[in-house]
């Protein structure tokens, strides 16, 4: 199983390390031809405006959208979730726009409000999941096809829509690999 | 229970900046140009380092009006500089909600013995270093991100290269050391042995380390990435060039695609004049910024 990790900017090495520990082959994606043969794609945390621009400048937007629409699983964290959403509050242009959700960027505030906490994510089992929120977005509304995996203080912070998985927080910064494992089973199921 | 200001949260913020370019700006308009060029953050200042050199006198924290205007203008993170050891400038910046504080040698130091105890702040700090010992002393004080000092405002990359090469070589040495050698190295470097042990076990620094101080072209940015930088600060190099939009965009792309040499050739074309730059041999010793702090 080969997982592409969008590597134009952000915390891509952390995702890479976890996925490799779980036995997946990984490839860093900076140009369209690096998507060849990928069974799944991760869009990491970073700055969504910078990631969106670099995806457009290097013609990654259309091939990734095509891959996603033809059934390749995509997993986005924080900035990655913003890139996947089809609506961004405040009128900003959407990026990939493959998930039927609306996001509010930096909705938890500036860096001094960034925090870590434990979340209940039933789909991962009863153990709480350690979550790091950094200038994090949250999901303000979801379409009918979207399942909410987790809410934190009334805000939606984890969602799945068919083969798409998106989180407000950063599982790549903590030691818990259950979400990545969950994504790999989505990739397995899609084959 | 939600916890703010933890090491994971403070260091994690810098992790998200990796592979990106942080640009110095002095107005809201420049901040917008930087954001449009693909900057991952901006550093809000009253003057860029080359103008600080030209102006002389004491350089202090920027007027909060400028920082607030920049914070309003862009959605990317905003950093700001306080003087080395200036506990109160740092508190002011924290209260304003800046996303990262640079305790910076570019400004005139407020304290020649003590850097700020950065652990007592919720906001994270980035600090400059010339070698591993200096880097680890800053980490011991609670810095969450590092950068080379380079020689700011010169458009001359030599000092940043020297600092990055030295730090990388010192890390490689520590990684291969036995426990007894670590204790002796701790004395040599003037750095806590616990941090050396952490580096040996991780095989790298426990925080992100950017290049700074002298980056003026796309090739400079790619060079620093090649030498192991996690990302790049560009001070005077963008807004002191002939075409800030072009330089900004090209430096961002060069940082991402730093090993794609055909592309770097393309990115380096027809940019216009870069910032003028200074030969370090013509700089008087008292004008060197990198020697400020310890």
Short mmCIF file of C-alpha atoms in Angstrom, two decimals:
data_model
loop_
_atom_site.label_atom_id
_atom_site.label_comp_id
_atom_site.label_asym_id
_atom_site.label_seq_id
_atom_site.Cartn_x
_atom_site.Cartn_y
_atom_site.Cartn_z
CA UNK A 1 0.00 0.00 0.00
CA UNK A 2 1.49 3.34 -1.07
CA UNK A 3 0.41 6.59 0.58
CA UNK A 4 1.26 9.96 -0.94
CA UNK A 5 1.92 12.79 1.49
CA UNK A 6 1.52 16.30 0.14
CA UNK A 7 4.92 17.82 0.94
CA UNK A 8 4.78 21.39 -0.38
CA UNK A 9 4.88 22.78 3.15
CA UNK A 10 4.02 21.81 6.73
CA UNK A 11 4.36 18.80 9.02
CA UNK A 12 4.58 16.15 6.31
CA UNK A 13 7.53 14.23 7.83
CA UNK A 14 5.57 13.48 11.00
CA UNK A 15 2.76 11.85 9.00
CA UNK A 16 5.35 9.98 6.98
CA UNK A 17 7.00 8.56 10.10
CA UNK A 18 3.73 7.33 11.62
CA UNK A 19 2.54 5.74 8.36
CA UNK A 20 5.88 4.02 7.87
CA UNK A 21 5.75 2.68 11.44
CA UNK A 22 2.35 1.21 10.55
CA UNK A 23 3.91 -0.56 7.56
CA UNK A 24 2.79 1.66 4.67
CA UNK A 25 5.07 2.79 1.84
CA UNK A 26 5.07 6.55 1.52
CA UNK A 27 6.01 9.08 -1.12
CA UNK A 28 6.39 12.85 -0.73
CA UNK A 29 4.28 14.70 -3.28
CA UNK A 30 5.45 18.08 -4.57
CA UNK A 31 4.70 17.57 -8.30
CA UNK A 32 1.80 15.85 -10.10
CA UNK A 33 3.84 12.86 -11.37
CA UNK A 34 4.59 11.87 -7.77
CA UNK A 35 0.90 10.98 -7.36
CA UNK A 36 1.30 7.97 -9.67
CA UNK A 37 0.40 4.71 -7.97
CA UNK A 38 -0.74 6.30 -4.70
CA UNK A 39 -3.54 4.35 -2.98
CA UNK A 40 -4.25 7.20 -0.58
CA UNK A 41 -3.19 10.78 0.08
CA UNK A 42 -2.47 12.75 3.26
CA UNK A 43 -2.68 16.54 3.37
CA UNK A 44 -0.78 17.64 6.46
CA UNK A 45 -0.99 20.59 8.82
CA UNK A 46 0.77 23.77 7.76
CA UNK A 47 -0.48 27.11 6.51
CA UNK A 48 -3.52 26.53 4.30
CA UNK A 49 -2.97 29.70 2.24
CA UNK A 50 0.64 28.72 1.45
CA UNK A 51 -0.31 25.08 0.74
CA UNK A 52 -3.21 26.18 -1.51
CA UNK A 53 -0.95 28.51 -3.50
CA UNK A 54 1.81 25.96 -3.98
CA UNK A 55 -0.77 23.35 -5.08
CA UNK A 56 -2.08 25.75 -7.73
CA UNK A 57 1.36 26.89 -8.90
CA UNK A 58 2.46 23.29 -9.48
CA UNK A 59 -0.77 22.03 -11.03
CA UNK A 60 -1.61 19.67 -8.19
CA UNK A 61 -5.16 20.83 -7.62
CA UNK A 62 -6.88 19.12 -10.59
CA UNK A 63 -5.04 15.76 -10.47
CA UNK A 64 -5.64 15.42 -6.72
CA UNK A 65 -9.31 16.37 -7.09
CA UNK A 66 -9.68 13.82 -9.92
CA UNK A 67 -8.00 11.11 -7.86
CA UNK A 68 -10.19 11.91 -4.87
CA UNK A 69 -13.39 11.94 -6.93
CA UNK A 70 -12.53 8.59 -8.48
CA UNK A 71 -12.37 7.02 -5.02
CA UNK A 72 -8.81 7.43 -3.66
CA UNK A 73 -9.02 8.07 0.10
CA UNK A 74 -7.78 11.47 1.32
CA UNK A 75 -6.94 12.40 4.92
CA UNK A 76 -6.46 16.04 5.95
CA UNK A 77 -5.33 17.49 9.28
CA UNK A 78 -5.88 21.13 10.25
CA UNK A 79 -4.72 23.04 7.13
CA UNK A 80 -5.40 19.79 5.24
CA UNK A 81 -9.01 19.90 6.41
CA UNK A 82 -9.32 23.50 5.15
CA UNK A 83 -7.89 22.41 1.78
CA UNK A 84 -10.51 19.61 1.55
CA UNK A 85 -13.58 21.67 2.55
CA UNK A 86 -15.88 22.96 -0.17
CA UNK A 87 -16.78 26.09 1.82
CA UNK A 88 -14.55 28.43 3.84
CA UNK A 89 -16.19 31.04 6.07
CA UNK A 90 -15.42 34.63 5.22
CA UNK A 91 -15.72 34.18 1.49
CA UNK A 92 -12.23 32.82 0.87
CA UNK A 93 -11.97 30.68 -2.26
CA UNK A 94 -12.06 26.94 -1.52
CA UNK A 95 -9.13 24.73 -2.52
CA UNK A 96 -9.77 21.06 -3.36
CA UNK A 97 -13.36 21.43 -2.21
CA UNK A 98 -14.07 17.69 -2.15
CA UNK A 99 -15.79 17.47 1.26
CA UNK A 100 -19.26 18.77 1.86
CA UNK A 101 -18.37 20.84 4.94
CA UNK A 102 -17.93 24.48 5.83
CA UNK A 103 -14.87 25.42 7.89
CA UNK A 104 -14.02 28.44 10.01
CA UNK A 105 -10.28 29.09 9.94
CA UNK A 106 -8.39 29.90 13.19
CA UNK A 107 -11.72 29.60 14.98
CA UNK A 108 -10.10 28.67 18.30
CA UNK A 109 -8.11 31.93 18.26
CA UNK A 110 -4.49 32.93 17.91
CA UNK A 111 -1.46 30.93 19.05
CA UNK A 112 -1.75 31.80 22.74
CA UNK A 113 -5.20 30.11 22.70
CA UNK A 114 -3.78 26.95 21.07
CA UNK A 115 -4.20 23.96 23.36
CA UNK A 116 -4.00 20.22 23.90
CA UNK A 117 -6.75 18.05 25.33
CA UNK A 118 -8.13 14.51 25.29
CA UNK A 119 -11.00 13.72 22.95
CA UNK A 120 -13.58 10.95 22.85
CA UNK A 121 -13.61 9.52 19.35
CA UNK A 122 -15.90 6.48 19.52
CA UNK A 123 -14.81 5.08 16.14
CA UNK A 124 -11.27 4.64 17.55
CA UNK A 125 -12.42 2.81 20.69
CA UNK A 126 -12.98 3.84 24.30
CA UNK A 127 -9.48 5.21 25.04
CA UNK A 128 -9.38 9.03 24.85
CA UNK A 129 -7.34 10.45 21.98
CA UNK A 130 -4.64 13.07 22.73
CA UNK A 131 -5.32 16.04 20.45
CA UNK A 132 -3.23 19.15 19.75
CA UNK A 133 -5.10 22.18 18.39
CA UNK A 134 -2.87 24.87 16.85
CA UNK A 135 -4.60 28.00 15.53
CA UNK A 136 -7.10 25.36 14.61
CA UNK A 137 -10.15 25.54 12.35
CA UNK A 138 -13.46 23.86 13.14
CA UNK A 139 -16.35 22.68 11.02
CA UNK A 140 -19.38 24.94 11.15
CA UNK A 141 -21.77 22.87 9.03
CA UNK A 142 -21.83 19.46 7.38
CA UNK A 143 -23.74 18.07 4.41
CA UNK A 144 -26.03 15.00 4.64
CA UNK A 145 -23.31 12.52 3.57
CA UNK A 146 -20.89 13.56 6.31
CA UNK A 147 -20.55 11.73 9.63
CA UNK A 148 -19.32 13.63 12.63
CA UNK A 149 -16.67 11.56 14.44
CA UNK A 150 -16.03 13.98 17.26
CA UNK A 151 -17.18 17.25 18.76
CA UNK A 152 -15.27 19.37 21.25
CA UNK A 153 -17.27 21.88 23.32
CA UNK A 154 -20.03 21.92 20.75
CA UNK A 155 -17.72 22.34 17.74
CA UNK A 156 -17.22 19.65 15.12
CA UNK A 157 -13.52 18.72 14.99
CA UNK A 158 -13.44 15.35 13.18
CA UNK A 159 -15.49 14.17 10.19
CA UNK A 160 -15.66 11.39 7.66
CA UNK A 161 -17.47 11.40 4.32
CA UNK A 162 -17.11 8.09 2.46
CA UNK A 163 -13.38 7.88 1.69
CA UNK A 164 -12.54 11.33 3.09
CA UNK A 165 -11.28 11.90 6.64
CA UNK A 166 -10.61 15.35 8.11
CA UNK A 167 -9.56 16.64 11.54
CA UNK A 168 -9.12 20.08 13.15
CA UNK A 169 -6.20 18.83 15.25
CA UNK A 170 -2.79 17.20 14.75
CA UNK A 171 -2.57 13.44 15.37
CA UNK A 172 0.90 13.61 13.76
CA UNK A 173 2.25 15.49 16.80
CA UNK A 174 1.33 12.90 19.42
CA UNK A 175 2.31 9.26 19.79
CA UNK A 176 -1.15 7.79 19.16
CA UNK A 177 -1.38 6.18 15.72
CA UNK A 178 -5.02 5.02 15.88
CA UNK A 179 -6.32 7.66 13.45
CA UNK A 180 -3.63 6.81 10.91
CA UNK A 181 -4.52 3.14 11.37
CA UNK A 182 -8.16 4.05 10.75
CA UNK A 183 -7.15 5.85 7.54
CA UNK A 184 -5.08 2.87 6.37
CA UNK A 185 -8.13 0.61 6.82
CA UNK A 186 -10.13 3.08 4.71
CA UNK A 187 -7.44 2.77 2.03
CA UNK A 188 -7.49 -1.03 2.32
CA UNK A 189 -11.29 -1.05 1.96
CA UNK A 190 -11.14 1.17 -1.14
CA UNK A 191 -8.94 -1.22 -3.10
CA UNK B 1 -9.02 19.67 30.47
CA UNK B 2 -7.58 21.89 27.77
CA UNK B 3 -4.01 23.01 28.43
CA UNK B 4 -2.53 26.07 26.71
CA UNK B 5 1.13 27.05 26.40
CA UNK B 6 2.51 23.51 26.71
CA UNK B 7 5.75 22.49 24.97
CA UNK B 8 3.77 20.38 22.48
CA UNK B 9 1.53 23.32 21.57
CA UNK B 10 4.38 25.85 21.39
CA UNK B 11 6.77 23.62 19.45
CA UNK B 12 3.93 22.25 17.33
CA UNK B 13 3.16 25.73 16.01
CA UNK B 14 6.71 25.89 14.58
CA UNK B 15 6.33 22.37 13.13
CA UNK B 16 3.46 23.72 11.01
CA UNK B 17 5.76 26.40 9.55
CA UNK B 18 8.28 23.89 8.20
CA UNK B 19 9.23 24.08 4.57
CA UNK B 20 7.94 27.63 4.52
CA UNK B 21 9.19 31.20 4.35
CA UNK B 22 8.66 33.80 7.08
CA UNK B 23 8.95 37.35 5.76
CA UNK B 24 9.80 40.63 7.48
CA UNK B 25 7.21 43.34 6.83
CA UNK B 26 6.84 46.92 8.07
CA UNK B 27 3.31 47.79 6.85
CA UNK B 28 -0.07 46.11 6.36
CA UNK B 29 0.40 46.43 2.58
CA UNK B 30 3.69 44.56 2.71
CA UNK B 31 2.06 41.89 4.89
CA UNK B 32 -0.59 41.37 2.22
CA UNK B 33 2.08 41.08 -0.48
CA UNK B 34 3.91 38.52 1.67
CA UNK B 35 0.74 36.49 2.25
CA UNK B 36 -0.08 36.57 -1.47
CA UNK B 37 3.46 35.38 -2.27
CA UNK B 38 2.84 32.30 -0.08
CA UNK B 39 4.60 33.26 3.18
CA UNK B 40 3.72 30.95 6.11
CA UNK B 41 4.02 33.86 8.56
CA UNK B 42 5.15 37.47 8.69
CA UNK B 43 7.44 39.25 11.14
CA UNK B 44 5.99 42.68 11.89
CA UNK B 45 8.71 45.29 12.36
CA UNK B 46 9.23 49.01 12.41
CA UNK B 47 12.28 48.67 10.14
CA UNK B 48 13.83 45.76 8.28
CA UNK B 49 17.36 44.88 9.49
CA UNK B 50 19.20 46.72 6.69
CA UNK B 51 17.33 49.92 7.63
CA UNK B 52 18.07 49.31 11.32
CA UNK B 53 21.76 49.23 10.37
CA UNK B 54 21.40 52.41 8.35
CA UNK B 55 19.45 54.24 11.06
CA UNK B 56 21.87 53.41 13.89
CA UNK B 57 20.99 54.26 17.51
CA UNK B 58 18.96 51.94 19.74
CA UNK B 59 16.56 49.56 17.96
CA UNK B 60 13.51 48.59 20.06
CA UNK B 61 10.25 46.63 19.82
CA UNK B 62 8.03 48.02 17.04
CA UNK B 63 5.21 50.45 17.72
CA UNK B 64 2.17 48.24 18.55
CA UNK B 65 0.18 50.19 15.95
CA UNK B 66 2.23 48.58 13.17
CA UNK B 67 1.91 45.11 14.67
CA UNK B 68 -1.85 45.49 15.10
CA UNK B 69 -2.25 46.75 11.53
CA UNK B 70 -0.37 43.68 10.25
CA UNK B 71 -2.43 41.34 12.45
CA UNK B 72 -5.62 42.82 10.99
CA UNK B 73 -4.37 42.64 7.41
CA UNK B 74 -3.51 38.91 7.15
CA UNK B 75 -4.83 35.54 8.29
CA UNK B 76 -1.39 33.87 8.51
CA UNK B 77 0.50 33.95 11.84
CA UNK B 78 2.17 37.21 12.87
CA UNK B 79 5.49 37.24 14.72
CA UNK B 80 7.20 40.23 16.33
CA UNK B 81 10.60 40.95 17.83
CA UNK B 82 11.54 42.01 21.34
CA UNK B 83 15.02 42.93 22.58
CA UNK B 84 17.17 40.22 24.14
CA UNK B 85 16.31 40.10 27.84
CA UNK B 86 13.45 42.60 27.59
CA UNK B 87 10.87 40.78 29.70
CA UNK B 88 8.31 43.57 29.42
CA UNK B 89 8.45 44.06 25.64
CA UNK B 90 7.77 40.32 25.46
CA UNK B 91 4.80 40.61 27.84
CA UNK B 92 3.40 43.47 25.74
CA UNK B 93 3.68 41.41 22.56
CA UNK B 94 2.07 38.43 24.30
CA UNK B 95 -0.83 40.55 25.54
CA UNK B 96 -1.38 41.81 21.98
CA UNK B 97 -1.79 38.23 20.81
CA UNK B 98 1.18 37.93 18.44
CA UNK B 99 1.64 34.28 17.50
CA UNK B 100 5.40 34.01 18.06
CA UNK B 101 8.02 36.27 19.65
CA UNK B 102 11.54 36.53 18.26
CA UNK B 103 13.93 37.44 21.08
CA UNK B 104 16.23 38.98 18.55
CA UNK B 105 19.80 40.21 18.21
CA UNK B 106 18.57 42.46 15.39
CA UNK B 107 17.31 44.82 18.10
CA UNK B 108 19.67 46.39 20.65
CA UNK B 109 19.94 44.02 23.65
CA UNK B 110 18.28 45.13 26.88
CA UNK B 111 20.29 42.74 29.06
CA UNK B 112 23.84 41.53 28.46
CA UNK B 113 23.66 38.69 31.02
CA UNK B 114 20.22 37.16 30.89
CA UNK B 115 17.95 36.13 28.08
CA UNK B 116 14.22 35.95 28.84
CA UNK B 117 12.89 32.98 30.84
CA UNK B 118 10.65 31.92 28.00
CA UNK B 119 9.01 29.10 29.97
CA UNK B 120 6.92 31.60 31.91
CA UNK B 121 5.06 32.73 28.75
CA UNK B 122 2.09 31.18 26.97
CA UNK B 123 3.26 32.55 23.63
CA UNK B 124 6.14 30.61 22.02
CA UNK B 125 9.58 32.12 21.29
CA UNK B 126 12.10 31.72 18.51
CA UNK B 127 15.77 32.54 19.21
CA UNK B 128 18.91 32.81 17.11
CA UNK B 129 22.00 30.65 17.57
CA UNK B 130 25.49 30.44 16.06
CA UNK B 131 26.32 26.99 17.42
CA UNK B 132 24.74 24.07 19.24
CA UNK B 133 25.73 25.31 22.69
CA UNK B 134 23.93 28.61 22.14
CA UNK B 135 20.94 26.79 20.61
CA UNK B 136 20.62 24.53 23.65
CA UNK B 137 20.98 27.38 26.15
CA UNK B 138 18.01 29.01 24.45
CA UNK B 139 16.07 25.73 24.59
CA UNK B 140 16.93 25.47 28.30
CA UNK B 141 15.31 28.90 28.76
CA UNK B 142 12.20 27.64 26.96
CA UNK B 143 12.60 28.66 23.31
CA UNK B 144 10.26 26.57 21.10
CA UNK B 145 11.94 27.25 17.76
CA UNK B 146 15.49 28.07 16.67
CA UNK B 147 17.06 29.90 13.76
CA UNK B 148 20.61 30.66 12.71
CA UNK B 149 21.70 34.18 13.50
CA UNK B 150 23.50 34.72 10.21
CA UNK B 151 24.35 38.38 9.82
CA UNK B 152 21.02 40.22 9.48
CA UNK B 153 20.48 43.02 7.00
CA UNK B 154 23.55 42.23 4.92
CA UNK B 155 22.05 40.14 2.11
CA UNK B 156 25.18 38.03 2.60
CA UNK B 157 24.60 34.34 3.26
CA UNK B 158 28.05 33.40 4.59
CA UNK B 159 27.29 33.67 8.30
CA UNK B 160 24.00 31.74 8.06
CA UNK B 161 25.86 28.99 6.18
CA UNK B 162 28.60 28.93 8.82
CA UNK B 163 26.10 28.69 11.68
CA UNK B 164 23.95 26.02 10.02
CA UNK B 165 26.95 23.87 9.05
CA UNK B 166 28.42 24.12 12.53
CA UNK B 167 25.15 23.23 14.27
CA UNK B 168 24.58 20.25 11.95
CA UNK B 169 28.15 19.00 12.47
CA UNK B 170 27.81 19.35 16.24
CA UNK B 171 24.52 17.41 16.17
CA UNK B 172 26.16 14.60 14.17
CA UNK B 173 28.94 14.43 16.73
CA UNK B 174 26.53 14.28 19.70
CA UNK B 175 24.47 11.56 18.02
CA UNK B 176 27.51 9.27 17.95
CA UNK B 177 28.58 9.89 21.57
CA UNK B 178 28.64 7.56 24.54
CA UNK B 179 27.20 8.60 27.89
CA UNK B 180 30.54 9.67 29.40
CA UNK B 181 31.43 11.65 26.28
CA UNK B 182 28.09 13.45 26.53
CA UNK B 183 28.94 14.82 29.96
CA UNK B 184 32.23 16.17 28.74
CA UNK B 185 30.56 17.62 25.61
CA UNK B 186 28.01 19.30 27.85
CA UNK B 187 30.90 21.16 29.52
CA UNK B 188 32.49 22.04 26.15
CA UNK B 189 29.25 23.42 24.71
CA UNK B 190 28.00 25.04 27.90
CA UNK B 191 24.70 23.21 27.44
CA UNK B 192 22.60 20.94 29.69
CA UNK B 193 23.47 17.26 29.36
CA UNK B 194 19.75 16.33 29.37
CA UNK B 195 19.28 18.21 26.09
CA UNK B 196 22.35 16.54 24.58
CA UNK B 197 20.92 13.16 25.58
CA UNK B 198 17.61 14.11 23.95
CA UNK B 199 19.41 15.01 20.70
CA UNK B 200 21.37 11.76 20.76
CA UNK B 201 18.18 9.74 21.24
CA UNK B 202 16.15 11.66 18.63
CA UNK B 203 19.02 11.97 16.14
CA UNK B 204 18.09 15.64 15.69
CA UNK B 205 17.14 18.82 17.53
CA UNK B 206 13.88 18.51 19.49
CA UNK B 207 12.57 21.72 17.85
CA UNK B 208 12.40 23.22 14.38
CA UNK B 209 15.51 25.13 13.20
CA UNK B 210 15.12 27.75 10.44
CA UNK B 211 17.77 29.65 8.51
CA UNK B 212 17.98 33.42 8.98
CA UNK B 213 20.31 36.33 8.46
CA UNK B 214 21.43 37.04 4.90
CA UNK B 215 18.98 35.21 2.61
CA UNK B 216 18.52 37.37 -0.51
CA UNK B 217 17.76 35.06 -3.48
CA UNK B 218 15.86 31.84 -4.29
CA UNK B 219 19.21 30.06 -4.54
CA UNK B 220 20.17 31.28 -1.03
CA UNK B 221 16.93 29.85 0.37
CA UNK B 222 17.47 26.51 -1.42
CA UNK B 223 21.08 26.41 -0.18
CA UNK B 224 19.96 26.74 3.42
CA UNK B 225 17.34 23.98 2.95
CA UNK B 226 20.01 21.77 1.41
CA UNK B 227 22.19 22.36 4.49
CA UNK B 228 19.39 21.11 6.75
CA UNK B 229 17.27 24.17 7.56
CA UNK B 230 13.60 23.39 8.26
CA UNK B 231 12.52 26.64 6.61
CA UNK B 232 13.70 30.18 5.97
CA UNK B 233 13.32 33.66 7.43
CA UNK B 234 13.83 36.44 4.92
CA UNK B 235 14.39 39.87 6.41
CA UNK B 236 15.49 42.64 4.12
CA UNK B 237 15.83 40.31 1.10
CA UNK B 238 12.26 40.71 -0.13
CA UNK B 239 11.19 44.28 0.46
CA UNK B 240 14.67 45.70 -0.29
CA UNK B 241 14.74 43.97 -3.68
CA UNK B 242 13.62 45.59 -6.90
CA UNK B 243 10.43 43.52 -7.09
CA UNK B 244 9.18 42.20 -3.73
CA UNK B 245 6.27 40.27 -5.34
CA UNK B 246 8.60 38.36 -7.67
CA UNK B 247 11.29 37.74 -5.08
CA UNK B 248 8.73 36.68 -2.49
CA UNK B 249 7.03 34.17 -4.80
CA UNK B 250 10.33 32.80 -6.13
CA UNK B 251 11.85 32.35 -2.67
CA UNK B 252 8.73 30.52 -1.44
CA UNK B 253 8.83 28.11 -4.40
CA UNK B 254 12.59 27.62 -4.11
CA UNK B 255 12.17 26.63 -0.45
CA UNK B 256 9.63 23.92 -1.32
CA UNK B 257 11.45 22.63 -4.42
CA UNK B 258 14.98 23.13 -3.13
CA UNK B 259 16.41 20.07 -4.86
CA UNK B 260 14.79 20.66 -8.25
CA UNK B 261 17.63 22.51 -10.00
CA UNK B 262 15.91 23.00 -13.39
CA UNK B 263 13.10 24.67 -11.55
CA UNK B 264 15.49 26.77 -9.44
CA UNK B 265 17.07 28.01 -12.68
CA UNK B 266 13.64 29.05 -13.92
CA UNK B 267 12.75 30.69 -10.61
CA UNK B 268 15.99 32.70 -10.64
CA UNK B 269 15.30 34.28 -14.04
CA UNK B 270 14.36 37.91 -14.58
CA UNK B 271 13.73 38.77 -10.97
CA UNK B 272 15.37 42.18 -11.22
CA UNK B 273 17.95 43.43 -8.74
CA UNK B 274 18.19 41.64 -5.39
CA UNK B 275 18.93 43.74 -2.29
CA UNK B 276 22.36 45.30 -2.56
CA UNK B 277 24.16 43.50 0.25
CA UNK B 278 27.26 44.12 2.32
CA UNK B 279 30.67 42.45 2.24
CA UNK B 280 31.18 41.38 5.84
CA UNK B 281 34.84 42.47 5.74
CA UNK B 282 33.66 46.05 5.45
CA UNK B 283 31.48 45.75 8.57
CA UNK B 284 32.97 47.21 11.77
CA UNK B 285 33.07 44.70 14.65
CA UNK B 286 30.62 46.83 16.68
CA UNK B 287 28.12 46.67 13.79
CA UNK B 288 27.91 42.88 13.89
CA UNK B 289 24.54 41.77 15.22
CA UNK B 290 25.27 38.03 15.46
CA UNK B 291 27.62 38.50 18.44
CA UNK B 292 24.83 39.98 20.55
CA UNK B 293 23.55 37.53 23.18
CA UNK B 294 25.47 34.44 24.31
#
